[in-house]
Coordinates of C-alpha atoms in Angstrom, one line a residue:
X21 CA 116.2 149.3 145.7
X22 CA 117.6 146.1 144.7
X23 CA 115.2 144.3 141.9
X24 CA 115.3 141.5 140.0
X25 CA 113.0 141.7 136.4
X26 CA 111.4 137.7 135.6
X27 CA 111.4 137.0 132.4
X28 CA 107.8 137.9 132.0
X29 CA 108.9 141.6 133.1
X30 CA 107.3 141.2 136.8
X31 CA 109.8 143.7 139.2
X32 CA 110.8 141.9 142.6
X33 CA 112.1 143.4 145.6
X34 CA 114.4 141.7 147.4
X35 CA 116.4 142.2 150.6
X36 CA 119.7 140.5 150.8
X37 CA 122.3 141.2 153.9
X38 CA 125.2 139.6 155.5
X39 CA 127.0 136.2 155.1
X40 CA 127.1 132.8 155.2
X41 CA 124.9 129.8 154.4
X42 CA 121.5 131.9 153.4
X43 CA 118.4 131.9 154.6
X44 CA 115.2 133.0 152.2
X45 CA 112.5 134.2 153.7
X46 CA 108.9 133.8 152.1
X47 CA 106.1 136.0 154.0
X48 CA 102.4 135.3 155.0
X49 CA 99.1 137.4 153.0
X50 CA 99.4 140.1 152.4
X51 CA 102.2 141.2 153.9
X52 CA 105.9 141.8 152.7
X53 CA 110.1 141.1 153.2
X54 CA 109.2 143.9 156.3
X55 CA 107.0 141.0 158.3
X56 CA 110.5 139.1 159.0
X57 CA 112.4 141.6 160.6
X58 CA 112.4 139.9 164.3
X59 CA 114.3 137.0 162.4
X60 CA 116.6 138.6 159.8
X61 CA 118.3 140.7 162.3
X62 CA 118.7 137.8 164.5
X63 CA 120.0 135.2 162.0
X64 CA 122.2 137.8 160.2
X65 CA 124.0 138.4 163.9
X66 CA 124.3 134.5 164.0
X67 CA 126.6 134.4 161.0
X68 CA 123.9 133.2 158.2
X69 CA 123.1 135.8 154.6
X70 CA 119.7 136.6 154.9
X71 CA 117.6 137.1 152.0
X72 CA 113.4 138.2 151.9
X73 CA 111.8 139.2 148.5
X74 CA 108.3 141.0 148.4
X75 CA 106.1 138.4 146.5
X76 CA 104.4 140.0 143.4
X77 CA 101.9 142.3 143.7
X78 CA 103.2 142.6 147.3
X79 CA 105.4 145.7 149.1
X80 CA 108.0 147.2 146.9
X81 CA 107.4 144.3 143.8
X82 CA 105.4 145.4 140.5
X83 CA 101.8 145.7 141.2
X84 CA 100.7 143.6 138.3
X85 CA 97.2 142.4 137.4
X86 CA 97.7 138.3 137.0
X87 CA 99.7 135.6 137.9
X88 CA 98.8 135.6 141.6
X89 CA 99.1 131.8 141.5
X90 CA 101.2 129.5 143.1
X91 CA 103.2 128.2 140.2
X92 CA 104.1 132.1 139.4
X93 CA 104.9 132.8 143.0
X94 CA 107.4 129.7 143.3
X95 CA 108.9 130.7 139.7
X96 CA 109.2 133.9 141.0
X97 CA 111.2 132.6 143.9
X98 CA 113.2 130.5 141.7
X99 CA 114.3 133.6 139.9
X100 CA 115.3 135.7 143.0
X101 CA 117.4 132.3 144.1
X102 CA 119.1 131.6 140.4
X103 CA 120.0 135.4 140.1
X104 CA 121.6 135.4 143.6
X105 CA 123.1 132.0 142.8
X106 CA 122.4 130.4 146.1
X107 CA 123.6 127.3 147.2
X108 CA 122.9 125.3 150.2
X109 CA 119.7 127.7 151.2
X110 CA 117.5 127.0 154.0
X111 CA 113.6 128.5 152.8
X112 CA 111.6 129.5 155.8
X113 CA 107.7 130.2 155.0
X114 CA 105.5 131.9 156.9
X115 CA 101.6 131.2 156.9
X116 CA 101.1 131.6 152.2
X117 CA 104.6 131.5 152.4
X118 CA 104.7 128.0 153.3
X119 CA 102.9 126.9 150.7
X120 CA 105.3 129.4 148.4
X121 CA 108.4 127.4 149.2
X122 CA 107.2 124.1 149.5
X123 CA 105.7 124.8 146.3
X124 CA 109.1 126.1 144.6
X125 CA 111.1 123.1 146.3
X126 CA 108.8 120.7 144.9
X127 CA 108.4 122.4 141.5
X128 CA 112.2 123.6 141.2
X129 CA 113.7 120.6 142.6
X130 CA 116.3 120.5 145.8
X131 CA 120.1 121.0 144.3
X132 CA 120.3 124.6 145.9
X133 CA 117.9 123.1 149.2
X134 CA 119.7 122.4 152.3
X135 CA 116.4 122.2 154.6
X136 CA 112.9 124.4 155.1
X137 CA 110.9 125.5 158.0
X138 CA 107.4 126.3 157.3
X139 CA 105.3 128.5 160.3
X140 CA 101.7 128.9 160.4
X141 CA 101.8 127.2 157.2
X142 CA 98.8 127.2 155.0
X143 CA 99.5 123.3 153.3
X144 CA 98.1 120.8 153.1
X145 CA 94.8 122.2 151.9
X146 CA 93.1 125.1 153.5
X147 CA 89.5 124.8 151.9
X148 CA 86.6 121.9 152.4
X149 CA 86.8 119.5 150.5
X150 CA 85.2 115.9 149.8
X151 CA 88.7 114.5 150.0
X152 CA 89.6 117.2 152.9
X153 CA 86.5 117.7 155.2
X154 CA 88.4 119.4 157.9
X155 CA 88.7 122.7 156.0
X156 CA 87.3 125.8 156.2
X157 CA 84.2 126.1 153.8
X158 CA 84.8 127.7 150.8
X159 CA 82.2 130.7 151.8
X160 CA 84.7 131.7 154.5
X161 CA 87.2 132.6 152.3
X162 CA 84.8 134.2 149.5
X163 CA 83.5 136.6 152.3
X164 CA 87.4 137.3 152.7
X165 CA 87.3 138.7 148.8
X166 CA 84.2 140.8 149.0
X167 CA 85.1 142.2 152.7
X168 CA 88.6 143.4 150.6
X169 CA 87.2 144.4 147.3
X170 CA 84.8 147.0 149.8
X171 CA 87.4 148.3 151.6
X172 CA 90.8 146.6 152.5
X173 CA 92.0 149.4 154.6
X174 CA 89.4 148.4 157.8
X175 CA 89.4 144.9 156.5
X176 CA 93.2 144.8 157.4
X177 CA 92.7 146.3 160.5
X178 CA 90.7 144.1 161.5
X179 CA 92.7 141.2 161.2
X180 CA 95.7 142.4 162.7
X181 CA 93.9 143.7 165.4
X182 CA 92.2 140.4 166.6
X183 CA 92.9 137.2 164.8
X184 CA 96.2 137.2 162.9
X185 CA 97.9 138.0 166.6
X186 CA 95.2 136.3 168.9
X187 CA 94.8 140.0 170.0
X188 CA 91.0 139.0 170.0
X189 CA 92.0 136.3 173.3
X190 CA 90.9 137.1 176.8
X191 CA 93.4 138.5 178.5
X192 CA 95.5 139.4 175.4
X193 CA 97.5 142.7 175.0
X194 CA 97.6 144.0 171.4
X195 CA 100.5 145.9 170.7
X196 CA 99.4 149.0 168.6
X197 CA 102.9 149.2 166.9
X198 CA 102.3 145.6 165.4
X199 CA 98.8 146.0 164.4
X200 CA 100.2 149.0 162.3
X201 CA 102.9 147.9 160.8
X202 CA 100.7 144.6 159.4
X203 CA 98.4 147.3 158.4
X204 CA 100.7 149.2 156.8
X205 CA 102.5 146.1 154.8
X206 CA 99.1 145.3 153.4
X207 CA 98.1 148.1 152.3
X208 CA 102.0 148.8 150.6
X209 CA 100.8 145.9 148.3
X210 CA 98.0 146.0 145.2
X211 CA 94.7 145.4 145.8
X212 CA 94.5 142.9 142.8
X213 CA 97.2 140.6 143.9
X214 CA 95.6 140.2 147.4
X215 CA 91.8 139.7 146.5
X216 CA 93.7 136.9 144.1
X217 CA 96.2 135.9 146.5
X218 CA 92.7 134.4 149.2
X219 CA 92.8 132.0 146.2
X220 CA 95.7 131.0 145.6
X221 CA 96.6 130.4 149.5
X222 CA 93.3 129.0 149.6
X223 CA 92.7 126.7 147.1
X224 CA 96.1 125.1 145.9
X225 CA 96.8 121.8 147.2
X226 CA 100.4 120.9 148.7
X227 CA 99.7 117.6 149.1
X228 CA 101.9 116.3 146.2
X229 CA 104.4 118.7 147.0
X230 CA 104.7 117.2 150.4
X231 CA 105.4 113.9 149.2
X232 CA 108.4 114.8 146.7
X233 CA 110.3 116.9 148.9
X234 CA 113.1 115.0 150.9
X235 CA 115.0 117.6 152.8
X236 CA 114.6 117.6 156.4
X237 CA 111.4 120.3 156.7
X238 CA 110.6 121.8 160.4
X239 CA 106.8 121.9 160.7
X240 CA 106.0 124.9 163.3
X241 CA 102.3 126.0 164.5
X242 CA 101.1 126.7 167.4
X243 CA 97.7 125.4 168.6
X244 CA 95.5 128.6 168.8
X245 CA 96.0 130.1 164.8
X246 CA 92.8 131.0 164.2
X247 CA 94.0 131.8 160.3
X248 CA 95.2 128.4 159.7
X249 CA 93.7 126.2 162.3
X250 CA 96.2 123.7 163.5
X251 CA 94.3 119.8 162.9
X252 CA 93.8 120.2 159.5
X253 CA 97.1 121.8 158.5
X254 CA 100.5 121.1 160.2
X255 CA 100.3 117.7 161.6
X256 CA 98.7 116.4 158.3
X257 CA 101.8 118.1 156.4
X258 CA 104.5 116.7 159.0
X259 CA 102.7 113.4 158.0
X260 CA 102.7 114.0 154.4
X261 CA 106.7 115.0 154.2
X262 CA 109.5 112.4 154.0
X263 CA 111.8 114.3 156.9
X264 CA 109.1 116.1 158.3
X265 CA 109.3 117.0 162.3
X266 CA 106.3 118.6 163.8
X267 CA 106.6 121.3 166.7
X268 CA 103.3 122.8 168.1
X269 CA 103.2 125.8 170.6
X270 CA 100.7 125.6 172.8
X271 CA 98.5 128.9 173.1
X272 CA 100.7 130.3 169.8
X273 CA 98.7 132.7 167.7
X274 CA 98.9 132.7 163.3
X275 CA 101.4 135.9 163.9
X276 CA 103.7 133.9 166.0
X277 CA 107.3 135.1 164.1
X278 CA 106.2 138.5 165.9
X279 CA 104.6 138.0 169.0
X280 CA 106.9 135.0 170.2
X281 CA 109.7 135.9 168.1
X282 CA 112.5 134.7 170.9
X283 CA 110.9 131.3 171.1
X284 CA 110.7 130.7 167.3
X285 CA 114.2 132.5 166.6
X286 CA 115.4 130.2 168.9
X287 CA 113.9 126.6 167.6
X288 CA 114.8 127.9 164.0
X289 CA 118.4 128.5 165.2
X290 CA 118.4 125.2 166.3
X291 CA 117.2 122.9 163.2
X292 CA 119.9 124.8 161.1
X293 CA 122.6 124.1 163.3
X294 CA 120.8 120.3 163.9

């Protein structure tokens, strides 16, 4: 399998197919490179290289005890982009991937940057604060840790099965085949990494990282994420960035890559070629 090694040692997978101007892929909590396939096959048939890692302590990458931070996760990043010498890249971030690569453009600068997309994205801020009152409250995301540290098997299949698609809406029709796949990613990854992960996704704040980037950044969320409710998250980061452009889908669950992958392949495809 193909691997980089950090220069702390850490193993990270990486997926890397086709040609053109590339696309990196940064994935959602906990998942993996596997929770992009709806858009890698589709922008690798449009002519663009594709590229998804596995974050650390996610998938196929080294199970390691520590740095499940943002600063280690955009370093990390920076060192699957310097050792495949990418130029011109367009970063797409799902959900704790968004924060991942607006993280590593703000952090690593924008000379190999051509423009980002973030979806379901977890910046500015997901937690309460006094300076962000719109958050969730801390509590909801410490009940996330102790529901994984007793058992992240039925944990995961819980989310998958009702939230993280909006397979808990009236009406909805949850797609077994999805709901184990996400089950299977998460449980791929180590245990660790995730219950540190809640924090990291959590707690970091994007605000500043907003501010500096100046690539044109396509902000996509639809209305109903019940992961990362939509007021307190995408409009405020559309606001924050200097060529920000906001695009909410009405009735669009967190899991929206996958369960309305036609649409979002097809507004994607769109901002590149814009």
């Amino acid at each position: 399998m193909p691997t980089i090694t950090t220069k702390e040692g850490v193993e990270i997978f990486y997926k890397d197919w086709g040609s053109g101007q590339p696309i990196v892929f940064s994935h959602g909590w906990p998942l993996s490179a596997d929770d992009w396939d709806a858009q890698m096959m589709f922008f690798v048939t449009h002519g663009y290289r594709v590229i998804a890692h596995d974050r650390r302590g996610h998938g196929r990458s080294s199970q390691v005890a520590d740095g499940h931070d943002m600063d280690h996760y955009a370093d990390d990043l920076a060192a699957v982009t310097a050792h495949l010498d990418l130029k011109n890249a367009i970063h797409v971030g799902h959900s704790t991937g968004g924060g991942e690569a607006v993280h590593y453009i703000a952090r690593h600068g924008e000379s190999r940057v051509a423009k980002a997309a973030i979806l379901s994205a977890v910046p500015p801020l997901m937690v309460q604060t006094a300076a962000n009152p719109g958050g969730l409250p801390k509590s909801v995301f410490d009940d996330f840790q102790v529901q994984l540290a007793a058992g992240r098997s039925s944990f995961y299949r819980d989310i998958a099965a009702g939230p993280f698609y909006g397979y808990n809406r009236p009406g909805a029709k949850p797609s077994e085949a999805v709901i184990q796949n996400w089950w299977r990613q998460g449980m791929m990854g180590g245990a660790k990494a995730h219950y540190d992960g809640i924090v990291a996704f959590s707690q970091t704040d994007f605000t500043e990282d907003l501010k500096k980037i100046t690539v044109p950044v396509l902000v996509m969320h639809g209305d109903d994420d019940q992961i990362v409710p939509y007021a307190d998250s995408a409009p405020l980061s559309a606001k924050l960035l200097k060529n920000g452009t906001l695009k909410t889908y009405k009735g669009f669950p967190h899991g929206m890559p996958t369960t309305h992958a036609e649409t979002i392949n097809a507004d994607l495809l769109a901002f590149f070629k814009g």
